[in-house]
């Protein structure tokens, strides 16, 4: 790295927070261990002004910046490329909760706050931050907003975008935009907040956010139900919506082979239901309290059993049992990672098209890749499936991905588009899906995005080659 830039970075954040040697894998390798980059330096600012100074220094020297939060992203957008020229900007030291306004139902926090810490801050005030994902113990709110994360409560509360009322952002020129509004209504021109949410570090650095909170429900109950097929799972969703209304906060789907993979890698986890082609995990919030909630949930499941929609069900009798049910669901990505590198999909579909999509795509994949193991699970309530493929037994995951990923993606994404879906529901584009953007995003939409990128980041220093293919090919 240019010594003049290095000196400016050290001036900006302190020499202890500019790392250029030693063990940098925690920042250079992604969670899936799929991308292995090399940073010119890892820079760890502690304040918004320090972020701005770092960005100005990099802009002067035309050096690219890759923002990073908890490094739990699934699409390789938060690690540097292999060139050794990019500055990895870690937001982890920016971890202060700036304000919690109980009457306004808002929380303002810095970008590096770990999601779970913010959930706990809300809980301590009798409130709730309704964004939940298995990585919540290490992902950051800045990363959640930069990826517009989804998770397990989207069907009731929306994704990270819906929870974001205001942002503070450092622009690619190193200016600070203070948009930390806690307003629910503010029609004063273009919505800059929504431009930065989901931009994956390509338009600026999110340094803080104001988030909407909700009251905590009097009771939350969790249940597992067994379905013979996806039509039955959809029938259960219809019934749950009708009987539980807005109390239904989670409706997660797990295929038998996904749970088998969990059993292989986490044999110690309890299995509340016998094996079933599809298991559904339901989460239900009730304002009336525990006994009414239990009555309503049990009545729903009894009705579904009676109708033959489900074959079996279990309602958690305690917090520990509810946690155990969620652990099964949340261990699926961990089991996949332990099993080896795999081909991951994060697709959105109209909920009504999911049975037809799955039947057609599974058949096509089984024909093209005999022996490959399908691991299907996801957020059925909001039409988001993880339609993943693990290498055939005995084959190295990395070899499988290198040899077959392009073909698998073509089969899956052709089917997704044919069924009216999207090739990225909640994980974003990162480095993984830039090719799909070029090939499948409508050209006018792509051109508009490229113009926005060029207008906001004319030097192209913010997370280059991520999200968008270069303009003009
Ligand atoms: P990082 O991985 O550090 O970065 C992600 C992207 O955001 C990168 O492009 C990076 O450059 C950019 N970025 C990060 N911070 C900033 C910032 N402050 N300003 C500007 N850009 C920034 N995702 C879901 O949506 N739903 C799930 O259910 C879900 N479950 C997961 C389960 C597991 C076990 C794991 C490992 C991941 C899961 N994810 C899920 C993916 C991941 O947790 C989310 O994408 C999360 O929002 C990333 O946050 P992070 O802080 O780790 O971001
Ligand atoms: C999940 O829903 O568990 C995540 O999005 C992670 C994954 O897709 O592996
Ligand atoms: Zn998911």
Short mmCIF file of C-alpha atoms and ligand atoms in Angstrom, two decimals:
data_model
loop_
_atom_site.label_atom_id
_atom_site.label_comp_id
_atom_site.label_asym_id
_atom_site.label_seq_id
_atom_site.Cartn_x
_atom_site.Cartn_y
_atom_site.Cartn_z
CA UNK A 1 0.00 0.00 0.00
CA UNK A 2 1.11 3.58 -0.73
CA UNK A 3 2.89 4.78 2.46
CA UNK A 4 1.11 8.13 2.21
CA UNK A 5 -2.29 6.41 2.36
CA UNK A 6 -1.16 4.17 5.19
CA UNK A 7 -0.08 7.22 7.17
CA UNK A 8 -3.44 8.93 6.58
CA UNK A 9 -5.35 5.82 7.66
CA UNK A 10 -3.26 5.59 10.84
CA UNK A 11 -3.89 9.25 11.52
CA UNK A 12 -7.61 8.75 10.99
CA UNK A 13 -8.24 5.78 13.31
CA UNK A 14 -5.03 5.27 15.30
CA UNK A 15 -2.19 2.93 14.32
CA UNK A 16 -3.58 0.09 16.47
CA UNK A 17 -6.68 -0.04 14.30
CA UNK A 18 -4.92 -0.38 10.94
CA UNK A 19 -3.90 -4.01 10.45
CA UNK A 20 -1.61 -4.87 7.57
CA UNK A 21 -0.06 -8.14 8.66
CA UNK A 22 -0.59 -11.17 10.86
CA UNK A 23 -3.67 -13.33 10.94
CA UNK A 24 -6.38 -11.52 8.96
CA UNK A 25 -8.46 -14.56 7.94
CA UNK A 26 -11.38 -13.45 10.15
CA UNK A 27 -11.86 -10.51 7.76
CA UNK A 28 -10.53 -12.00 4.52
CA UNK A 29 -12.44 -15.30 4.39
CA UNK A 30 -16.24 -15.45 4.32
CA UNK A 31 -18.48 -17.52 6.63
CA UNK A 32 -19.00 -20.25 4.03
CA UNK A 33 -15.22 -20.37 3.43
CA UNK A 34 -15.90 -19.98 -0.23
CA UNK A 35 -14.09 -16.66 -0.88
CA UNK A 36 -10.49 -16.23 0.27
CA UNK A 37 -9.42 -12.61 -0.28
CA UNK A 38 -6.38 -10.50 0.52
CA UNK A 39 -6.74 -7.01 1.98
CA UNK A 40 -4.21 -4.18 1.63
CA UNK A 41 -5.22 -3.29 5.19
CA UNK A 42 -8.02 -3.95 7.66
CA UNK A 43 -9.14 -0.59 9.07
CA UNK A 44 -11.29 -0.41 12.20
CA UNK A 45 -12.78 3.06 12.82
CA UNK A 46 -14.56 3.78 16.10
CA UNK A 47 -16.69 6.79 15.11
CA UNK A 48 -18.59 8.18 12.13
CA UNK A 49 -16.02 10.95 11.70
CA UNK A 50 -13.27 8.33 11.56
CA UNK A 51 -15.19 6.43 8.86
CA UNK A 52 -15.50 9.67 6.90
CA UNK A 53 -11.76 10.36 7.21
CA UNK A 54 -10.94 6.83 6.01
CA UNK A 55 -13.24 7.18 3.01
CA UNK A 56 -11.75 10.58 2.09
CA UNK A 57 -8.23 9.15 2.27
CA UNK A 58 -9.16 6.16 0.08
CA UNK A 59 -10.95 8.45 -2.40
CA UNK A 60 -7.85 10.64 -2.73
CA UNK A 61 -5.75 7.56 -3.47
CA UNK A 62 -8.44 5.86 -5.62
CA UNK A 63 -8.33 2.80 -3.39
CA UNK A 64 -11.38 0.53 -3.15
CA UNK A 65 -13.23 0.04 0.15
CA UNK A 66 -15.07 -3.11 1.21
CA UNK A 67 -17.32 -2.48 4.24
CA UNK A 68 -17.77 -5.39 6.60
CA UNK A 69 -19.95 -6.00 9.66
CA UNK A 70 -20.18 -9.48 11.16
CA UNK A 71 -18.93 -11.27 8.03
CA UNK A 72 -21.87 -13.68 8.03
CA UNK A 73 -23.02 -12.79 4.51
CA UNK A 74 -23.83 -15.66 2.15
CA UNK A 75 -22.85 -14.12 -1.19
CA UNK A 76 -19.23 -13.03 -0.80
CA UNK A 77 -19.95 -9.30 -0.73
CA UNK A 78 -18.16 -8.46 2.51
CA UNK A 79 -14.66 -9.84 1.93
CA UNK A 80 -11.93 -8.24 -0.20
CA UNK A 81 -11.01 -9.65 -3.57
CA UNK A 82 -7.69 -11.46 -4.06
CA UNK A 83 -5.82 -8.43 -5.48
CA UNK A 84 -4.37 -7.29 -2.15
CA UNK A 85 -5.26 -3.68 -3.06
CA UNK A 86 -8.61 -3.15 -1.27
CA UNK A 87 -9.14 -1.64 2.16
CA UNK A 88 -11.37 -3.77 4.36
CA UNK A 89 -13.41 -1.35 6.49
CA UNK A 90 -14.65 -3.20 9.56
CA UNK A 91 -17.52 -1.49 11.42
CA UNK A 92 -17.27 -3.77 14.45
CA UNK A 93 -15.90 -1.11 16.81
CA UNK A 94 -18.92 1.10 16.15
CA UNK A 95 -21.15 -0.70 18.61
CA UNK A 96 -22.92 1.92 20.71
CA UNK A 97 -26.68 2.10 21.23
CA UNK A 98 -27.24 5.84 20.88
CA UNK A 99 -30.88 6.09 21.99
CA UNK A 100 -33.97 4.05 22.79
CA UNK A 101 -37.23 6.03 22.72
CA UNK A 102 -39.93 3.99 24.44
CA UNK A 103 -42.83 6.25 23.44
CA UNK A 104 -41.70 6.64 19.85
CA UNK A 105 -40.94 2.88 19.65
CA UNK A 106 -37.50 3.48 18.14
CA UNK A 107 -33.93 2.46 18.74
CA UNK A 108 -30.91 4.26 17.28
CA UNK A 109 -27.72 2.25 17.10
CA UNK A 110 -24.36 2.24 15.38
CA UNK A 111 -23.76 -0.01 12.42
CA UNK A 112 -21.44 -2.45 14.19
CA UNK A 113 -23.98 -3.38 16.89
CA UNK A 114 -24.61 -7.11 16.88
CA UNK A 115 -28.27 -7.81 16.12
CA UNK A 116 -28.79 -9.89 19.25
CA UNK A 117 -27.47 -7.05 21.44
CA UNK A 118 -30.12 -4.76 19.96
CA UNK A 119 -32.85 -7.37 20.45
CA UNK A 120 -31.79 -7.57 24.10
CA UNK A 121 -31.76 -3.77 24.48
CA UNK A 122 -35.36 -3.66 23.22
CA UNK A 123 -36.43 -6.56 25.46
CA UNK A 124 -35.00 -4.81 28.51
CA UNK A 125 -37.56 -2.02 27.88
CA UNK A 126 -40.49 -4.42 27.39
CA UNK A 127 -40.24 -3.95 23.61
CA UNK A 128 -39.10 -6.02 20.69
CA UNK A 129 -36.93 -5.59 17.59
CA UNK A 130 -38.66 -8.04 15.26
CA UNK A 131 -35.72 -9.05 13.05
CA UNK A 132 -34.47 -12.56 13.67
CA UNK A 133 -32.01 -14.84 11.88
CA UNK A 134 -29.75 -17.69 12.87
CA UNK A 135 -26.68 -15.45 12.54
CA UNK A 136 -28.09 -12.89 15.01
CA UNK A 137 -25.33 -13.61 17.55
CA UNK A 138 -22.69 -12.25 15.16
CA UNK A 139 -24.26 -10.33 12.26
CA UNK A 140 -24.47 -6.53 12.65
CA UNK A 141 -27.32 -4.11 12.09
CA UNK A 142 -25.24 -2.33 9.43
CA UNK A 143 -24.84 -5.61 7.55
CA UNK A 144 -28.53 -6.44 8.04
CA UNK A 145 -29.53 -3.13 6.45
CA UNK A 146 -26.88 -3.26 3.74
CA UNK A 147 -28.23 -6.67 2.67
CA UNK A 148 -31.87 -5.93 3.51
CA UNK A 149 -31.86 -9.13 5.54
CA UNK A 150 -34.99 -11.24 5.94
CA UNK A 151 -35.08 -14.09 8.44
CA UNK A 152 -37.86 -15.82 10.28
CA UNK A 153 -40.39 -13.06 11.06
CA UNK A 154 -40.75 -11.44 7.65
CA UNK A 155 -44.29 -12.67 7.07
CA UNK A 156 -45.46 -10.52 10.00
CA UNK A 157 -42.95 -7.65 10.29
CA UNK A 158 -41.28 -7.41 6.88
CA UNK A 159 -37.55 -7.48 6.18
CA UNK A 160 -34.88 -5.11 7.50
CA UNK A 161 -36.03 -2.34 5.13
CA UNK A 162 -39.50 -2.24 6.71
CA UNK A 163 -37.95 -1.79 10.16
CA UNK A 164 -35.61 1.01 9.15
CA UNK A 165 -36.87 4.56 9.79
CA UNK A 166 -33.61 6.45 9.36
CA UNK A 167 -29.94 6.10 8.47
CA UNK A 168 -26.62 7.81 8.93
CA UNK A 169 -24.35 7.21 5.95
CA UNK A 170 -20.83 8.19 4.92
CA UNK A 171 -20.90 8.89 1.19
CA UNK A 172 -18.17 7.76 -1.25
CA UNK A 173 -16.83 11.34 -1.05
CA UNK A 174 -16.48 11.09 2.73
CA UNK A 175 -19.41 13.38 3.64
CA UNK A 176 -21.76 12.42 6.48
CA UNK A 177 -25.48 12.27 5.65
CA UNK A 178 -27.46 12.45 8.89
CA UNK A 179 -30.82 10.92 8.05
CA UNK A 180 -31.42 9.45 11.51
CA UNK A 181 -35.09 10.24 11.59
CA UNK A 182 -37.47 8.40 13.88
CA UNK A 183 -40.43 9.56 11.79
CA UNK A 184 -43.00 7.19 10.35
CA UNK A 185 -43.98 9.80 7.79
CA UNK A 186 -41.55 12.04 5.88
CA UNK A 187 -42.27 12.72 2.23
CA UNK A 188 -39.52 15.22 1.54
CA UNK A 189 -38.17 14.22 -1.84
CA UNK A 190 -36.48 11.03 -2.99
CA UNK A 191 -36.12 8.31 -0.36
CA UNK A 192 -32.36 8.19 0.21
CA UNK A 193 -32.78 5.70 3.03
CA UNK A 194 -34.28 3.13 0.71
CA UNK A 195 -31.46 3.66 -1.75
CA UNK A 196 -28.84 2.65 0.80
CA UNK A 197 -30.83 -0.22 2.33
CA UNK A 198 -29.93 -3.29 0.27
CA UNK A 199 -27.04 -1.60 -1.55
CA UNK A 200 -24.49 -4.03 -0.05
CA UNK A 201 -21.77 -1.44 0.53
CA UNK A 202 -21.69 -0.26 -3.08
CA UNK A 203 -23.14 3.24 -2.53
CA UNK A 204 -21.76 4.29 0.86
CA UNK A 205 -21.06 3.15 4.41
CA UNK A 206 -23.98 2.86 6.82
CA UNK A 207 -22.71 4.13 10.18
CA UNK A 208 -25.93 4.18 12.24
CA UNK A 209 -29.65 3.50 11.94
CA UNK A 210 -32.95 4.23 13.63
CA UNK A 211 -35.13 1.14 13.83
CA UNK A 212 -38.82 0.64 14.54
CA UNK A 213 -39.69 -1.46 17.60
CA UNK A 214 -42.96 -3.17 18.50
CA UNK A 215 -44.54 -4.00 21.86
CA UNK A 216 -43.66 -7.41 23.27
CA UNK A 217 -46.55 -9.88 23.00
CA UNK A 218 -48.00 -11.36 26.19
CA UNK A 219 -47.16 -14.87 24.97
CA UNK A 220 -45.17 -16.54 22.21
CA UNK A 221 -45.68 -20.20 21.35
CA UNK A 222 -43.85 -22.52 18.98
CA UNK A 223 -45.09 -25.70 17.31
CA UNK A 224 -43.89 -28.29 14.83
CA UNK A 225 -46.22 -30.02 12.38
CA UNK A 226 -45.67 -32.89 9.93
CA UNK A 227 -46.94 -32.59 6.36
CA UNK A 228 -46.98 -35.28 3.69
CA UNK A 229 -46.38 -32.84 0.84
CA UNK A 230 -46.09 -29.17 -0.05
CA UNK A 231 -49.77 -28.81 -0.93
CA UNK A 232 -50.54 -29.83 2.64
CA UNK A 233 -47.97 -27.32 3.98
CA UNK A 234 -49.73 -24.58 2.00
CA UNK A 235 -53.12 -25.71 3.28
CA UNK A 236 -51.74 -25.42 6.82
CA UNK A 237 -50.46 -21.91 6.04
CA UNK A 238 -53.93 -20.88 4.80
CA UNK A 239 -55.56 -22.24 7.93
CA UNK A 240 -52.94 -20.66 10.22
CA UNK A 241 -53.46 -17.26 8.60
CA UNK A 242 -57.23 -17.61 9.02
CA UNK A 243 -57.17 -18.78 12.63
CA UNK A 244 -54.15 -16.90 14.02
CA UNK A 245 -54.37 -13.79 11.82
CA UNK A 246 -51.53 -11.34 12.51
CA UNK A 247 -50.42 -13.48 15.49
CA UNK A 248 -48.68 -15.81 13.03
CA UNK A 249 -45.09 -14.54 13.03
CA UNK A 250 -43.14 -17.50 11.65
CA UNK A 251 -43.88 -20.33 9.21
CA UNK A 252 -40.69 -22.20 8.40
CA UNK A 253 -40.33 -25.24 6.16
CA UNK A 254 -37.83 -28.09 6.48
CA UNK A 255 -37.55 -31.06 4.12
CA UNK A 256 -36.76 -34.49 5.51
CA UNK A 257 -33.23 -34.53 4.01
CA UNK A 258 -32.48 -31.13 5.58
CA UNK A 259 -33.37 -32.53 9.00
CA UNK A 260 -31.43 -35.72 8.27
CA UNK A 261 -28.35 -33.60 7.61
CA UNK A 262 -28.90 -31.90 10.99
CA UNK A 263 -29.21 -35.33 12.63
CA UNK A 264 -25.93 -36.45 11.04
CA UNK A 265 -23.97 -33.41 12.19
CA UNK A 266 -25.80 -32.58 15.43
CA UNK A 267 -27.00 -35.97 16.74
CA UNK A 268 -27.38 -34.53 20.24
CA UNK A 269 -30.36 -32.33 19.24
CA UNK A 270 -33.79 -33.66 20.30
CA UNK A 271 -36.28 -34.59 17.54
CA UNK A 272 -39.79 -33.67 18.73
CA UNK A 273 -41.47 -35.37 15.72
CA UNK A 274 -40.78 -38.66 13.91
CA UNK A 275 -39.30 -38.28 10.40
CA UNK A 276 -41.72 -36.73 7.92
CA UNK A 277 -41.41 -35.62 4.26
CA UNK A 278 -41.89 -31.98 5.35
CA UNK A 279 -41.85 -30.39 8.79
CA UNK A 280 -43.29 -26.94 9.43
CA UNK A 281 -42.31 -24.76 12.36
CA UNK A 282 -44.97 -22.23 13.43
CA UNK A 283 -44.45 -19.26 15.72
CA UNK A 284 -47.48 -17.56 17.24
CA UNK A 285 -47.65 -14.32 19.25
CA UNK A 286 -50.74 -13.60 21.30
CA UNK A 287 -51.62 -10.40 23.12
CA UNK A 288 -54.04 -12.23 25.48
CA UNK A 289 -51.55 -14.40 27.34
CA UNK A 290 -50.24 -17.95 27.51
CA UNK A 291 -53.41 -19.96 28.15
CA UNK A 292 -55.47 -18.30 25.40
CA UNK A 293 -52.52 -18.63 23.03
CA UNK A 294 -52.17 -22.33 23.76
CA UNK A 295 -55.90 -22.90 23.26
CA UNK A 296 -55.85 -21.12 19.88
CA UNK A 297 -52.74 -22.90 18.62
CA UNK A 298 -53.93 -26.33 19.78
CA UNK A 299 -57.34 -25.74 18.20
CA UNK A 300 -55.69 -24.86 14.90
CA UNK A 301 -53.53 -27.99 14.95
CA UNK A 302 -56.50 -30.19 15.95
CA UNK A 303 -58.48 -28.81 13.01
CA UNK A 304 -55.54 -29.49 10.67
CA UNK A 305 -55.16 -33.05 12.00
CA UNK A 306 -58.88 -33.66 11.60
CA UNK A 307 -58.75 -32.43 7.99
CA UNK A 308 -55.72 -34.64 7.24
CA UNK A 309 -53.60 -31.55 6.47
CA UNK A 310 -51.00 -32.64 8.98
CA UNK A 311 -50.12 -36.09 10.26
CA UNK A 312 -48.65 -35.14 13.60
CA UNK A 313 -47.86 -32.04 15.67
CA UNK A 314 -46.12 -30.93 18.86
CA UNK A 315 -46.56 -27.65 20.71
CA UNK A 316 -43.59 -26.59 22.84
CA UNK A 317 -44.52 -26.80 26.51
CA UNK A 318 -41.68 -24.62 27.73
CA UNK A 319 -39.14 -22.07 26.54
CA UNK A 320 -36.52 -24.83 26.45
CA UNK A 321 -38.70 -26.94 24.15
CA UNK A 322 -39.36 -23.95 21.89
CA UNK A 323 -35.62 -23.26 21.72
CA UNK A 324 -34.99 -26.90 20.81
CA UNK A 325 -37.45 -26.64 17.91
CA UNK A 326 -35.79 -23.47 16.65
CA UNK A 327 -32.37 -25.06 17.06
CA UNK A 328 -33.35 -27.80 14.63
CA UNK A 329 -34.33 -25.20 12.05
CA UNK A 330 -31.37 -22.92 12.63
CA UNK A 331 -28.87 -25.78 12.53
CA UNK A 332 -29.61 -26.54 8.89
CA UNK A 333 -27.12 -23.98 7.45
CA UNK A 334 -24.55 -25.04 10.06
CA UNK A 335 -25.02 -28.72 9.15
CA UNK A 336 -24.63 -27.83 5.49
CA UNK A 337 -21.39 -25.98 6.23
CA UNK A 338 -20.03 -28.90 8.26
CA UNK A 339 -20.92 -31.27 5.45
CA UNK A 340 -18.82 -29.34 2.91
CA UNK A 341 -19.09 -26.58 0.35
CA UNK A 342 -22.46 -26.63 -1.40
CA UNK A 343 -24.49 -24.84 -4.03
CA UNK A 344 -26.79 -22.37 -2.27
CA UNK A 345 -29.98 -20.78 -3.54
CA UNK A 346 -32.10 -18.12 -1.92
CA UNK A 347 -35.12 -17.81 -4.15
CA UNK A 348 -38.41 -15.98 -3.82
CA UNK A 349 -41.62 -17.27 -5.39
CA UNK A 350 -45.30 -16.53 -5.14
CA UNK A 351 -46.24 -18.86 -2.25
CA UNK A 352 -48.95 -20.44 -4.43
CA UNK A 353 -46.34 -21.56 -7.02
CA UNK A 354 -44.01 -23.30 -4.59
CA UNK A 355 -45.34 -26.88 -4.93
CA UNK A 356 -45.16 -26.74 -8.75
CA UNK A 357 -41.72 -25.08 -8.69
CA UNK A 358 -40.31 -27.68 -6.29
CA UNK A 359 -41.72 -30.66 -8.21
CA UNK A 360 -40.39 -29.44 -11.58
CA UNK A 361 -36.99 -28.33 -10.28
CA UNK A 362 -36.36 -31.41 -8.16
CA UNK A 363 -37.12 -33.64 -11.15
CA UNK A 364 -34.79 -31.65 -13.43
CA UNK A 365 -31.96 -31.69 -10.88
CA UNK A 366 -32.32 -35.41 -10.17
CA UNK A 367 -32.04 -36.12 -13.87
CA UNK A 368 -29.06 -33.82 -14.46
CA UNK A 369 -27.15 -34.59 -11.26
CA UNK A 370 -27.96 -38.08 -10.03
CA UNK A 371 -26.69 -38.58 -6.48
CA UNK A 372 -26.51 -34.90 -5.53
CA UNK A 373 -28.34 -34.29 -2.24
CA UNK A 374 -31.12 -31.69 -2.22
CA UNK A 375 -31.41 -29.70 1.01
CA UNK A 376 -34.61 -27.68 0.84
CA UNK A 377 -35.78 -25.42 3.66
CA UNK A 378 -36.77 -21.82 4.21
CA UNK A 379 -39.30 -19.20 5.03
CA UNK A 380 -42.40 -20.69 3.40
CA UNK A 381 -44.70 -18.06 4.95
CA UNK A 382 -43.12 -15.36 2.79
CA UNK A 383 -42.34 -17.50 -0.27
CA UNK A 384 -38.57 -17.71 0.30
CA UNK A 385 -36.88 -21.07 -0.20
CA UNK A 386 -33.28 -22.17 0.23
CA UNK A 387 -33.13 -24.78 -2.52
CA UNK A 388 -29.61 -26.05 -1.91
CA UNK A 389 -27.52 -28.88 -3.27
CA UNK A 390 -24.88 -30.87 -1.41
CA UNK A 391 -22.30 -32.95 -3.30
CA UNK A 392 -23.09 -36.63 -3.91
CA UNK A 393 -21.74 -38.83 -1.09
CA UNK A 394 -17.99 -39.29 -1.46
CA UNK A 395 -17.39 -36.19 -3.63
CA UNK A 396 -15.55 -33.14 -2.22
CA UNK A 397 -17.88 -30.16 -1.87
CA UNK A 398 -15.40 -27.77 -3.49
CA UNK A 399 -14.99 -30.05 -6.54
CA UNK A 400 -18.75 -30.39 -6.88
CA UNK A 401 -19.29 -26.63 -6.73
CA UNK A 402 -16.48 -25.92 -9.20
CA UNK A 403 -17.73 -28.49 -11.70
CA UNK A 404 -21.51 -28.23 -11.45
CA UNK A 405 -22.61 -24.91 -9.96
CA UNK A 406 -23.22 -23.12 -13.27
CA UNK A 407 -25.38 -25.96 -14.57
CA UNK A 408 -27.33 -26.24 -11.30
CA UNK A 409 -27.93 -22.49 -11.24
CA UNK A 410 -29.20 -22.51 -14.81
CA UNK A 411 -31.75 -25.22 -13.99
CA UNK A 412 -32.89 -23.59 -10.74
CA UNK A 413 -33.00 -19.97 -11.93
CA UNK A 414 -34.70 -20.81 -15.24
CA UNK A 415 -37.41 -22.52 -13.19
CA UNK A 416 -37.58 -19.64 -10.69
CA UNK A 417 -38.17 -17.10 -13.45
CA UNK A 418 -40.66 -19.37 -15.21
CA UNK A 419 -42.65 -19.48 -11.96
CA UNK A 420 -42.61 -15.69 -11.48
CA UNK A 421 -39.86 -15.61 -8.87
CA UNK A 422 -36.55 -13.91 -8.04
CA UNK A 423 -33.02 -15.37 -7.86
CA UNK A 424 -32.25 -13.43 -4.67
CA UNK A 425 -34.80 -13.15 -1.89
CA UNK A 426 -32.86 -12.05 1.20
CA UNK A 427 -29.12 -12.74 0.89
CA UNK A 428 -28.40 -10.17 -1.82
CA UNK A 429 -26.12 -10.35 -4.86
CA UNK A 430 -22.59 -9.79 -3.52
CA UNK A 431 -19.94 -11.41 -5.70
CA UNK A 432 -21.92 -14.63 -6.18
CA UNK A 433 -24.79 -13.42 -8.33
CA UNK A 434 -23.35 -10.56 -10.40
CA UNK A 435 -23.46 -12.87 -13.41
CA UNK A 436 -27.17 -13.54 -12.81
CA UNK A 437 -27.81 -9.78 -12.61
CA UNK A 438 -26.18 -9.35 -16.01
CA UNK A 439 -28.02 -12.29 -17.52
CA UNK A 440 -31.44 -12.06 -15.94
CA UNK A 441 -32.24 -8.58 -14.63
CA UNK A 442 -34.31 -6.52 -17.08
CA UNK A 443 -31.87 -4.25 -19.00
CA UNK A 444 -33.72 -1.03 -18.11
CA UNK A 445 -33.61 -1.85 -14.39
CA UNK A 446 -29.92 -2.69 -14.65
CA UNK A 447 -29.13 0.51 -16.54
CA UNK A 448 -30.97 2.63 -13.94
CA UNK A 449 -28.98 0.97 -11.17
CA UNK A 450 -25.72 1.55 -13.02
CA UNK A 451 -26.60 5.24 -13.43
CA UNK A 452 -27.34 5.54 -9.71
CA UNK A 453 -24.01 3.89 -8.92
CA UNK A 454 -22.12 6.20 -11.29
CA UNK A 455 -23.85 9.29 -9.85
CA UNK A 456 -23.17 8.47 -6.21
CA UNK A 457 -19.78 6.79 -6.57
CA UNK A 458 -18.18 8.21 -9.72
CA UNK A 459 -14.73 6.93 -8.74
CA UNK A 460 -16.13 3.43 -8.29
CA UNK A 461 -14.36 2.91 -4.96
CA UNK A 462 -17.25 1.47 -2.95
CA UNK A 463 -17.21 -2.33 -3.02
CA UNK A 464 -16.43 -2.53 -6.76
CA UNK A 465 -17.57 -5.47 -8.91
CA UNK A 466 -20.22 -6.39 -6.34
CA UNK A 467 -23.96 -6.35 -7.05
CA UNK A 468 -23.72 -4.75 -10.53
CA UNK A 469 -21.87 -5.83 -13.65
CA UNK A 470 -19.85 -2.97 -15.19
CA UNK A 471 -21.93 -0.55 -17.26
CA UNK A 472 -21.78 -1.25 -20.98
CA UNK A 473 -20.95 -4.95 -20.57
P1 LIG B 1 -21.40 -8.79 6.33
O1 LIG B 1 -21.39 -10.23 5.97
O2 LIG B 1 -20.23 -8.26 7.04
O3 LIG B 1 -21.63 -7.91 5.00
C1 LIG B 1 -22.68 -8.21 4.12
C2 LIG B 1 -22.75 -7.14 3.01
O4 LIG B 1 -23.10 -5.88 3.56
C3 LIG B 1 -21.42 -6.89 2.30
O5 LIG B 1 -21.68 -6.57 0.97
C4 LIG B 1 -20.81 -5.69 3.03
O6 LIG B 1 -19.95 -4.96 2.21
C5 LIG B 1 -22.06 -4.91 3.37
N1 LIG B 1 -21.96 -4.15 4.64
C6 LIG B 1 -21.79 -4.65 5.87
N2 LIG B 1 -21.84 -3.65 6.78
C7 LIG B 1 -22.04 -2.51 6.09
C8 LIG B 1 -22.17 -1.15 6.46
N3 LIG B 1 -22.13 -0.77 7.73
N4 LIG B 1 -22.36 -0.24 5.50
C9 LIG B 1 -22.43 -0.60 4.18
N5 LIG B 1 -22.30 -1.88 3.77
C10 LIG B 1 -22.11 -2.82 4.72
N6 LIG B 1 -29.71 -13.71 5.95
C11 LIG B 1 -31.03 -13.48 5.85
O7 LIG B 1 -31.44 -12.53 5.18
N7 LIG B 1 -31.94 -14.30 6.47
C12 LIG B 1 -31.56 -15.36 7.22
O8 LIG B 1 -32.38 -16.08 7.75
C13 LIG B 1 -30.16 -15.60 7.36
N8 LIG B 1 -29.72 -16.62 8.11
C14 LIG B 1 -28.39 -16.83 8.22
C15 LIG B 1 -27.96 -17.90 9.01
C16 LIG B 1 -26.61 -18.15 9.16
C17 LIG B 1 -26.15 -19.30 10.01
C18 LIG B 1 -25.67 -17.32 8.51
C19 LIG B 1 -24.20 -17.55 8.67
C20 LIG B 1 -26.09 -16.27 7.72
C21 LIG B 1 -27.45 -16.02 7.57
N9 LIG B 1 -27.92 -14.97 6.78
C22 LIG B 1 -29.25 -14.74 6.68
C23 LIG B 1 -26.98 -14.13 6.03
C24 LIG B 1 -26.36 -12.96 6.84
O9 LIG B 1 -26.41 -13.21 8.20
C25 LIG B 1 -27.06 -11.67 6.56
O10 LIG B 1 -26.85 -11.34 5.22
C26 LIG B 1 -26.65 -10.50 7.44
O11 LIG B 1 -27.54 -9.43 7.21
C27 LIG B 1 -25.22 -10.03 7.18
O12 LIG B 1 -24.80 -9.17 8.23
P2 LIG B 1 -23.25 -8.98 8.54
O13 LIG B 1 -23.11 -7.92 9.56
O14 LIG B 1 -22.61 -10.27 8.84
O15 LIG B 1 -22.74 -8.43 7.13
C1 LIG B 2 -31.51 -19.44 6.70
O1 LIG B 2 -32.67 -19.19 6.42
O2 LIG B 2 -31.19 -20.27 7.57
C2 LIG B 2 -30.44 -18.65 6.02
O3 LIG B 2 -30.90 -17.79 5.07
C3 LIG B 2 -29.16 -19.33 5.80
C4 LIG B 2 -29.04 -20.24 4.60
O4 LIG B 2 -29.67 -20.04 3.58
O5 LIG B 2 -28.21 -21.14 4.66
ZN1 LIG B 3 -33.05 -17.71 5.03
#
